Amino acid sequence: MARIVLDHVDKMYAGGVKGVDGLSLDIADGEFMVLVGPSGCGKSTALRSIAGLEDITAGSITIGSRVVNDLPPKDRDIAMVFQNYALYPHMTVEQNLAFGLQQRKTPKDEIRRRVGEVARMLGLDEYLKRKPAALSGGQRQRVAMGRAIVREPQAFLMDEPLSNLDAKLRVSMRASLSQLHDRLKVTTVYVTHDQVEAMTLGQRVCVLRDGKLQQVDTPQMLYTAPVNLFVAGFIGSPAMNFVAAQLVRDHGPHVVFAGHKLPVSDAQLAAKPGLDGHFGKEVILGIRPSDFEDATLAEASWPRISVQTSVTELLGSEIHVIFHIDAPPLQHASIADARSDEEDDDALTLADNKTQWTARVAARSAIKPGEPATLAIDTSNLQFFDLDSGLSIGHPAN
């Protein structure tokens, strides 16, 4: 096991394009760190730089007690798990697991012991004599992970290892990965574009945008206290709802938007230093879909808003209520970048120059599509952002 430290790491490509830009990250010994962000944000480049598959332009990378900038991948004592499994098709599972150890001249008895132990750990005992073509996708991925584990490296580097699996199998493999990490306690750096994967696996999650670190924190803190609009818009599914709003004092602090008015508590003002300086100014208001509820099922103290429902998505455990508010869609580069992986985003958000919002309500709600509805809002986690910079107002990092 090893601590991994990236100190102001740059990776410059031809034409002056920066794949990684001044990235500093301290990954603790035994930690499961996830790198996440939209396509092209630099997460795979950062991982490949740690592995030695990319030469960095500036900065330093330390694994354990060694600066590894000039070390080839084979000397960095790391093991990688790739998206495409990278198994040898002509070898059996047993031979695939043993191959790396054989290359390192490990004694045969030691190879047999380690391969047997890893096969039992991953439930591969009965497949040892099969070749990859005779395995399912999930079994192949377990072999790929086993090949990394059997080497007993200082760190695991995983580049979207579950993206080729179907949705149901990804869920079970996520659980297996978490159990493996709890058991092995090996430092793990994991790249994914799937934020659900990031939030369920990572002890901490590093959010990247255009090669730059935006925020590194626990999944819960990323969700409840995003440092800026980009993190707020990227983390969370369905995505956070945004609108231009105004803070006013009208029989107490309120935020006003699209004909609606929500109270802002004294506790919120105290928890967000500098927010009280924005009264009378325009800000960006963010509300999570999960902070809504059908008014007939919500606490009486929550403020209500009346909406016209467009669509309801019945998901079994919950219902997504899609509606429009009477305000033009917010145009901000941070929000556009956060949603850059979504297809036809404009088609989803534009309707008569109104903004589409989503509320997540209880499955027993009787709200119907095309009908008026009253929604209650838990205002304790309202998010406020500076209109120009996109920074979260009152966040400790700002």
Short mmCIF file of C-alpha atoms in Angstrom, two decimals:
data_model
loop_
_atom_site.label_atom_id
_atom_site.label_comp_id
_atom_site.label_asym_id
_atom_site.label_seq_id
_atom_site.Cartn_x
_atom_site.Cartn_y
_atom_site.Cartn_z
CA MET A 1 0.00 0.00 0.00
CA ALA A 2 1.13 3.55 -0.62
CA ARG A 3 0.21 7.20 -0.44
CA ILE A 4 0.03 8.84 -3.90
CA VAL A 5 0.74 12.55 -4.22
CA LEU A 6 0.35 14.66 -7.36
CA ASP A 7 2.06 18.03 -6.93
CA HIS A 8 1.11 20.70 -9.51
CA VAL A 9 1.08 18.17 -12.33
CA ASP A 10 0.73 19.43 -15.92
CA LYS A 11 0.34 17.36 -19.05
CA MET A 12 0.70 19.37 -22.24
CA TYR A 13 -0.16 17.92 -25.65
CA ALA A 14 0.85 19.15 -29.09
CA GLY A 15 -0.78 22.45 -29.96
CA GLY A 16 -0.67 23.70 -26.38
CA VAL A 17 -3.67 21.68 -25.18
CA LYS A 18 -3.45 20.86 -21.48
CA GLY A 19 -4.80 17.42 -20.57
CA VAL A 20 -4.03 18.06 -16.90
CA ASP A 21 -3.57 21.58 -15.58
CA GLY A 22 -1.83 22.19 -12.24
CA LEU A 23 -3.37 19.14 -10.58
CA SER A 24 -2.47 18.69 -6.92
CA LEU A 25 -4.01 15.71 -5.15
CA ASP A 26 -3.06 13.81 -2.00
CA ILE A 27 -4.43 10.25 -1.97
CA ALA A 28 -4.03 8.63 1.43
CA ASP A 29 -2.53 5.18 2.00
CA GLY A 30 -5.36 2.68 1.55
CA GLU A 31 -7.87 5.24 0.26
CA PHE A 32 -10.38 4.63 -2.54
CA MET A 33 -10.21 7.82 -4.62
CA VAL A 34 -12.48 8.33 -7.63
CA LEU A 35 -11.69 10.77 -10.44
CA VAL A 36 -14.87 11.92 -12.17
CA GLY A 37 -15.97 14.47 -14.72
CA PRO A 38 -17.42 14.79 -18.22
CA SER A 39 -15.67 13.45 -21.32
CA GLY A 40 -12.34 15.17 -21.98
CA CYS A 41 -11.93 16.56 -18.45
CA GLY A 42 -8.50 14.93 -17.94
CA LYS A 43 -9.39 12.10 -15.57
CA SER A 44 -7.91 9.30 -17.70
CA THR A 45 -4.87 11.43 -18.49
CA ALA A 46 -4.28 11.91 -14.75
CA LEU A 47 -4.59 8.16 -14.15
CA ARG A 48 -2.26 7.31 -17.04
CA SER A 49 0.23 9.85 -15.70
CA ILE A 50 0.24 8.08 -12.31
CA ALA A 51 0.76 4.78 -14.13
CA GLY A 52 3.61 6.15 -16.23
CA LEU A 53 1.75 5.63 -19.50
CA GLU A 54 1.86 9.41 -20.05
CA ASP A 55 4.95 11.56 -19.46
CA ILE A 56 4.03 14.63 -17.45
CA THR A 57 5.15 18.09 -18.58
CA ALA A 58 5.62 19.63 -15.13
CA GLY A 59 5.17 18.84 -11.45
CA SER A 60 5.87 15.61 -9.60
CA ILE A 61 4.15 12.31 -8.82
CA THR A 62 5.06 10.38 -5.68
CA ILE A 63 4.03 6.79 -4.98
CA GLY A 64 4.94 5.68 -1.49
CA SER A 65 8.27 7.31 -0.70
CA ARG A 66 9.50 7.58 -4.32
CA VAL A 67 9.12 10.32 -6.90
CA VAL A 68 8.25 8.27 -9.98
CA ASN A 69 8.38 10.91 -12.73
CA ASP A 70 11.17 9.11 -14.57
CA LEU A 71 10.28 5.52 -13.68
CA PRO A 72 8.74 3.26 -16.36
CA PRO A 73 5.33 1.73 -15.55
CA LYS A 74 6.78 -1.68 -14.63
CA ASP A 75 8.89 -0.13 -11.87
CA ARG A 76 6.09 1.86 -10.20
CA ASP A 77 4.61 -1.15 -8.38
CA ILE A 78 1.07 -0.45 -9.54
CA ALA A 79 -1.50 -2.65 -11.28
CA MET A 80 -4.04 -1.38 -13.81
CA VAL A 81 -7.53 -2.64 -14.62
CA PHE A 82 -8.85 -1.46 -17.98
CA GLN A 83 -12.27 -1.03 -19.54
CA ASN A 84 -11.58 -3.71 -22.18
CA TYR A 85 -10.32 -6.39 -19.72
CA ALA A 86 -7.04 -6.86 -21.72
CA LEU A 87 -7.01 -10.62 -21.14
CA TYR A 88 -4.92 -13.01 -23.21
CA PRO A 89 -7.52 -14.91 -25.28
CA HIS A 90 -5.34 -18.01 -25.82
CA MET A 91 -4.71 -18.48 -22.08
CA THR A 92 -6.97 -20.02 -19.45
CA VAL A 93 -8.19 -18.00 -16.49
CA GLU A 94 -5.50 -19.62 -14.36
CA GLN A 95 -2.79 -18.74 -16.88
CA ASN A 96 -4.05 -15.16 -17.18
CA LEU A 97 -3.91 -14.77 -13.39
CA ALA A 98 -0.44 -16.28 -13.17
CA PHE A 99 1.17 -14.55 -16.14
CA GLY A 100 2.34 -11.37 -14.41
CA LEU A 101 3.86 -13.34 -11.55
CA GLN A 102 5.68 -15.62 -14.00
CA GLN A 103 7.17 -12.58 -15.72
CA ARG A 104 8.55 -11.50 -12.35
CA LYS A 105 10.14 -14.92 -11.78
CA THR A 106 7.93 -15.61 -8.76
CA PRO A 107 8.44 -19.15 -7.39
CA LYS A 108 5.88 -21.68 -8.68
CA ASP A 109 4.55 -22.55 -5.22
CA GLU A 110 3.98 -18.86 -4.48
CA ILE A 111 2.19 -18.40 -7.82
CA ARG A 112 -0.07 -21.39 -7.09
CA ARG A 113 -0.88 -20.06 -3.62
CA ARG A 114 -1.68 -16.53 -4.77
CA VAL A 115 -3.73 -17.59 -7.81
CA GLY A 116 -5.76 -20.02 -5.69
CA GLU A 117 -6.39 -17.40 -3.03
CA VAL A 118 -7.49 -14.74 -5.52
CA ALA A 119 -9.68 -17.19 -7.44
CA ARG A 120 -11.49 -18.10 -4.22
CA MET A 121 -11.84 -14.43 -3.27
CA LEU A 122 -13.43 -13.57 -6.62
CA GLY A 123 -15.48 -16.76 -7.06
CA LEU A 124 -13.43 -17.90 -10.05
CA ASP A 125 -12.49 -21.40 -8.78
CA GLU A 126 -14.73 -23.25 -11.22
CA TYR A 127 -13.58 -21.18 -14.21
CA LEU A 128 -9.81 -21.60 -13.86
CA LYS A 129 -9.52 -23.95 -16.87
CA ARG A 130 -11.75 -21.86 -19.14
CA LYS A 131 -10.55 -19.33 -21.69
CA PRO A 132 -11.93 -15.76 -21.78
CA ALA A 133 -14.23 -16.50 -24.75
CA ALA A 134 -16.16 -18.93 -22.54
CA LEU A 135 -16.80 -16.32 -19.84
CA SER A 136 -19.45 -13.64 -19.40
CA GLY A 137 -18.51 -9.96 -19.30
CA GLY A 138 -18.72 -9.88 -15.51
CA GLN A 139 -16.54 -12.99 -15.19
CA ARG A 140 -13.94 -11.51 -17.55
CA GLN A 141 -13.85 -8.33 -15.49
CA ARG A 142 -13.34 -10.38 -12.33
CA VAL A 143 -10.40 -12.11 -14.02
CA ALA A 144 -8.95 -8.72 -14.97
CA MET A 145 -9.28 -7.57 -11.37
CA GLY A 146 -7.82 -10.85 -10.13
CA ARG A 147 -4.80 -10.37 -12.34
CA ALA A 148 -4.21 -7.01 -10.67
CA ILE A 149 -4.85 -8.31 -7.14
CA VAL A 150 -2.58 -11.34 -7.46
CA ARG A 151 0.43 -9.09 -7.96
CA GLU A 152 -0.08 -7.49 -4.53
CA PRO A 153 0.95 -4.02 -5.78
CA GLN A 154 1.20 -0.80 -3.80
CA ALA A 155 -1.80 0.65 -5.67
CA PHE A 156 -4.59 -0.26 -8.07
CA LEU A 157 -5.38 2.08 -10.96
CA MET A 158 -8.76 1.42 -12.59
CA ASP A 159 -9.85 3.09 -15.83
CA GLU A 160 -13.65 2.78 -16.25
CA PRO A 161 -13.52 -0.98 -15.54
CA LEU A 162 -17.30 -1.44 -15.41
CA SER A 163 -18.40 0.61 -18.41
CA ASN A 164 -18.72 -2.41 -20.73
CA LEU A 165 -21.11 -4.21 -18.38
CA ASP A 166 -24.90 -3.95 -18.42
CA ALA A 167 -26.62 -1.80 -15.78
CA LYS A 168 -27.65 -4.63 -13.44
CA LEU A 169 -24.20 -6.22 -13.51
CA ARG A 170 -22.54 -2.86 -12.86
CA VAL A 171 -24.50 -2.57 -9.60
CA SER A 172 -23.36 -6.00 -8.36
CA MET A 173 -19.77 -5.35 -9.49
CA ARG A 174 -19.75 -2.03 -7.60
CA ALA A 175 -20.70 -3.90 -4.45
CA SER A 176 -17.96 -6.47 -5.13
CA LEU A 177 -15.38 -3.72 -5.64
CA SER A 178 -16.34 -2.08 -2.34
CA GLN A 179 -16.05 -5.39 -0.50
CA LEU A 180 -12.68 -6.08 -2.13
CA HIS A 181 -11.35 -2.71 -1.06
CA ASP A 182 -12.59 -3.20 2.49
CA ARG A 183 -10.76 -6.51 2.57
CA LEU A 184 -7.52 -5.59 0.78
CA LYS A 185 -7.11 -1.96 1.97
CA VAL A 186 -4.99 -1.18 -1.10
CA THR A 187 -4.76 2.42 -2.34
CA THR A 188 -7.10 2.63 -5.34
CA VAL A 189 -7.50 5.36 -7.95
CA TYR A 190 -10.62 4.82 -10.02
CA VAL A 191 -11.69 6.75 -13.12
CA THR A 192 -15.32 6.96 -14.22
CA HIS A 193 -17.66 9.33 -16.04
CA ASP A 194 -20.59 7.76 -14.17
CA GLN A 195 -21.33 9.90 -11.13
CA VAL A 196 -23.46 7.18 -9.50
CA GLU A 197 -20.40 4.92 -9.64
CA ALA A 198 -18.28 7.73 -8.25
CA MET A 199 -20.63 8.48 -5.37
CA THR A 200 -21.17 4.85 -4.35
CA LEU A 201 -17.53 3.73 -4.57
CA GLY A 202 -15.37 6.68 -3.57
CA GLN A 203 -14.31 7.42 -0.03
CA ARG A 204 -13.43 10.74 -1.59
CA VAL A 205 -14.26 11.97 -5.08
CA CYS A 206 -12.16 14.33 -7.19
CA VAL A 207 -14.21 16.35 -9.71
CA LEU A 208 -12.27 17.58 -12.75
CA ARG A 209 -13.13 20.11 -15.44
CA ASP A 210 -10.83 20.92 -18.37
CA GLY A 211 -7.92 19.25 -16.59
CA LYS A 212 -8.35 21.37 -13.45
CA LEU A 213 -9.38 20.19 -10.00
CA GLN A 214 -12.75 21.65 -9.02
CA GLN A 215 -13.38 19.96 -5.68
CA VAL A 216 -12.20 16.87 -3.83
CA ASP A 217 -14.39 15.75 -0.94
CA THR A 218 -16.60 12.98 0.38
CA PRO A 219 -19.58 12.10 -1.84
CA GLN A 220 -21.99 13.58 0.72
CA MET A 221 -20.16 16.91 0.90
CA LEU A 222 -20.01 17.18 -2.90
CA TYR A 223 -23.78 16.73 -2.94
CA THR A 224 -24.71 19.05 -0.07
CA ALA A 225 -21.91 21.64 -0.32
CA PRO A 226 -20.68 22.00 -3.93
CA VAL A 227 -17.92 24.56 -4.32
CA ASN A 228 -19.25 25.98 -7.59
CA LEU A 229 -21.93 25.75 -10.27
CA PHE A 230 -20.03 23.11 -12.24
CA VAL A 231 -19.81 20.67 -9.32
CA ALA A 232 -23.42 21.41 -8.35
CA GLY A 233 -24.62 20.75 -11.89
CA PHE A 234 -22.51 17.65 -12.46
CA ILE A 235 -23.10 15.85 -9.16
CA GLY A 236 -26.61 14.56 -8.54
CA SER A 237 -29.13 12.69 -10.68
CA PRO A 238 -31.50 14.17 -11.73
CA ALA A 239 -29.37 17.30 -11.96
CA MET A 240 -29.81 20.31 -9.69
CA ASN A 241 -32.40 22.87 -10.81
CA PHE A 242 -31.03 26.39 -11.43
CA VAL A 243 -32.60 29.80 -11.95
CA ALA A 244 -31.60 33.46 -11.74
CA ALA A 245 -33.13 34.83 -8.53
CA GLN A 246 -33.03 37.82 -6.21
CA LEU A 247 -32.47 37.97 -2.47
CA VAL A 248 -34.90 40.37 -0.78
CA ARG A 249 -35.96 41.42 2.69
CA ASP A 250 -39.74 41.24 2.75
CA HIS A 251 -41.03 40.42 6.23
CA GLY A 252 -37.80 38.47 6.62
CA PRO A 253 -35.15 37.17 4.20
CA HIS A 254 -36.53 35.58 1.02
CA VAL A 255 -35.33 34.49 -2.41
CA VAL A 256 -37.60 35.47 -5.30
CA PHE A 257 -37.71 33.78 -8.73
CA ALA A 258 -40.23 33.21 -11.56
CA GLY A 259 -43.16 34.50 -9.48
CA HIS A 260 -42.28 32.32 -6.47
CA LYS A 261 -40.91 33.42 -3.08
CA LEU A 262 -39.12 31.11 -0.63
CA PRO A 263 -37.97 32.00 2.90
CA VAL A 264 -34.26 32.01 3.72
CA SER A 265 -33.66 31.12 7.35
CA ASP A 266 -31.32 32.93 9.73
CA ALA A 267 -29.45 29.63 10.10
CA GLN A 268 -28.73 29.58 6.37
CA LEU A 269 -27.50 33.15 6.42
CA ALA A 270 -25.20 32.33 9.33
CA ALA A 271 -23.93 29.16 7.60
CA LYS A 272 -23.09 31.03 4.36
CA PRO A 273 -20.78 33.95 5.18
CA GLY A 274 -21.22 36.76 2.70
CA LEU A 275 -24.73 35.75 1.61
CA ASP A 276 -26.27 38.66 3.53
CA GLY A 277 -24.21 41.00 1.33
CA HIS A 278 -26.18 39.86 -1.74
CA PHE A 279 -29.58 41.24 -0.72
CA GLY A 280 -31.01 43.36 -3.52
CA LYS A 281 -28.71 41.60 -6.02
CA GLU A 282 -29.26 38.84 -8.52
CA VAL A 283 -27.84 35.43 -7.65
CA ILE A 284 -28.18 31.91 -9.02
CA LEU A 285 -30.45 29.71 -6.94
CA GLY A 286 -29.99 25.93 -6.96
CA ILE A 287 -32.55 23.42 -5.66
CA ARG A 288 -31.99 19.66 -5.69
CA PRO A 289 -34.87 17.53 -7.09
CA SER A 290 -34.67 15.54 -3.85
CA ASP A 291 -35.57 18.66 -1.84
CA PHE A 292 -39.09 18.65 -3.31
CA GLU A 293 -42.07 16.61 -2.15
CA ASP A 294 -45.73 16.29 -3.04
CA ALA A 295 -47.36 18.92 -0.77
CA THR A 296 -49.95 16.42 0.46
CA LEU A 297 -47.16 14.22 1.83
CA ALA A 298 -44.71 16.86 3.07
CA GLU A 299 -44.12 18.53 6.40
CA ALA A 300 -46.54 21.38 7.05
CA SER A 301 -43.67 23.83 7.68
CA TRP A 302 -42.24 23.50 4.17
CA PRO A 303 -43.18 26.34 1.79
CA ARG A 304 -45.35 25.45 -1.22
CA ILE A 305 -45.28 26.37 -4.89
CA SER A 306 -47.98 25.72 -7.49
CA VAL A 307 -46.85 24.26 -10.81
CA GLN A 308 -48.29 22.79 -14.00
CA THR A 309 -46.94 19.26 -14.44
CA SER A 310 -45.63 18.37 -17.90
CA VAL A 311 -44.49 14.77 -17.42
CA THR A 312 -44.34 12.27 -14.58
CA GLU A 313 -41.77 9.46 -14.66
CA LEU A 314 -42.85 6.54 -12.48
CA LEU A 315 -39.71 4.74 -11.31
CA GLY A 316 -41.27 2.40 -8.77
CA SER A 317 -39.42 3.69 -5.71
CA GLU A 318 -40.06 7.35 -6.58
CA ILE A 319 -41.68 9.65 -9.14
CA HIS A 320 -39.94 12.36 -11.12
CA VAL A 321 -42.25 15.31 -11.71
CA ILE A 322 -41.14 17.45 -14.65
CA PHE A 323 -42.53 20.98 -14.87
CA HIS A 324 -41.58 24.42 -16.18
CA ILE A 325 -41.04 27.66 -14.32
CA ASP A 326 -41.66 31.05 -15.89
CA ALA A 327 -38.02 32.10 -16.29
CA PRO A 328 -35.64 31.82 -19.25
CA PRO A 329 -33.10 28.98 -19.09
CA LEU A 330 -29.96 30.05 -17.29
CA GLN A 331 -27.05 30.55 -19.68
CA HIS A 332 -23.77 29.83 -17.88
CA ALA A 333 -20.67 28.03 -19.16
CA SER A 334 -20.34 26.03 -15.93
CA ILE A 335 -23.82 24.55 -16.27
CA ALA A 336 -23.31 23.81 -19.97
CA ASP A 337 -20.00 22.04 -19.24
CA ALA A 338 -21.51 20.04 -16.38
CA ARG A 339 -24.19 18.71 -18.71
CA SER A 340 -22.00 18.35 -21.81
CA ASP A 341 -22.37 14.55 -21.84
CA GLU A 342 -26.17 14.79 -22.03
CA GLU A 343 -27.68 14.47 -25.48
CA ASP A 344 -29.91 17.18 -26.93
CA ASP A 345 -29.69 19.25 -23.76
CA ASP A 346 -31.29 22.27 -25.48
CA ALA A 347 -34.26 20.19 -26.56
CA LEU A 348 -34.77 19.08 -22.97
CA THR A 349 -34.56 22.47 -21.32
CA LEU A 350 -36.18 24.90 -23.78
CA ALA A 351 -39.96 25.33 -23.89
CA ASP A 352 -41.42 28.76 -24.74
CA ASN A 353 -38.38 30.35 -23.11
CA LYS A 354 -39.21 28.67 -19.83
CA THR A 355 -36.93 26.53 -17.69
CA GLN A 356 -37.55 22.83 -17.16
CA TRP A 357 -37.21 21.61 -13.59
CA THR A 358 -37.47 18.18 -12.00
CA ALA A 359 -38.87 17.28 -8.59
CA ARG A 360 -38.33 13.87 -7.01
CA VAL A 361 -41.37 12.89 -4.95
CA ALA A 362 -42.59 9.82 -3.09
CA ALA A 363 -43.93 6.89 -5.10
CA ARG A 364 -47.32 7.16 -3.39
CA SER A 365 -47.84 10.68 -4.79
CA ALA A 366 -51.03 11.14 -6.82
CA ILE A 367 -49.56 13.89 -9.05
CA LYS A 368 -50.58 13.33 -12.67
CA PRO A 369 -49.05 14.59 -15.94
CA GLY A 370 -50.69 17.62 -17.53
CA GLU A 371 -52.41 18.65 -14.30
CA PRO A 372 -51.77 21.38 -11.71
CA ALA A 373 -49.80 20.27 -8.67
CA THR A 374 -48.58 21.74 -5.41
CA LEU A 375 -45.02 20.96 -4.44
CA ALA A 376 -43.40 21.53 -1.06
CA ILE A 377 -39.73 22.48 -0.81
CA ASP A 378 -37.27 21.69 1.97
CA THR A 379 -35.45 25.04 1.95
CA SER A 380 -32.74 23.99 4.44
CA ASN A 381 -30.35 23.08 1.60
CA LEU A 382 -30.93 25.89 -0.89
CA GLN A 383 -27.74 26.65 -2.81
CA PHE A 384 -26.68 30.17 -3.84
CA PHE A 385 -24.06 30.98 -6.48
CA ASP A 386 -22.43 34.18 -7.68
CA LEU A 387 -23.90 35.15 -11.04
CA ASP A 388 -20.55 35.98 -12.66
CA SER A 389 -17.97 33.63 -11.14
CA GLY A 390 -20.29 30.68 -10.52
CA LEU A 391 -18.73 30.18 -7.09
CA SER A 392 -20.91 28.98 -4.23
CA ILE A 393 -21.63 31.89 -1.92
CA GLY A 394 -20.40 31.21 1.60
CA HIS A 395 -18.54 27.99 0.80
CA PRO A 396 -15.42 27.66 3.05
CA ALA A 397 -13.18 27.05 0.01
CA ASN A 398 -14.24 30.34 -1.55
#
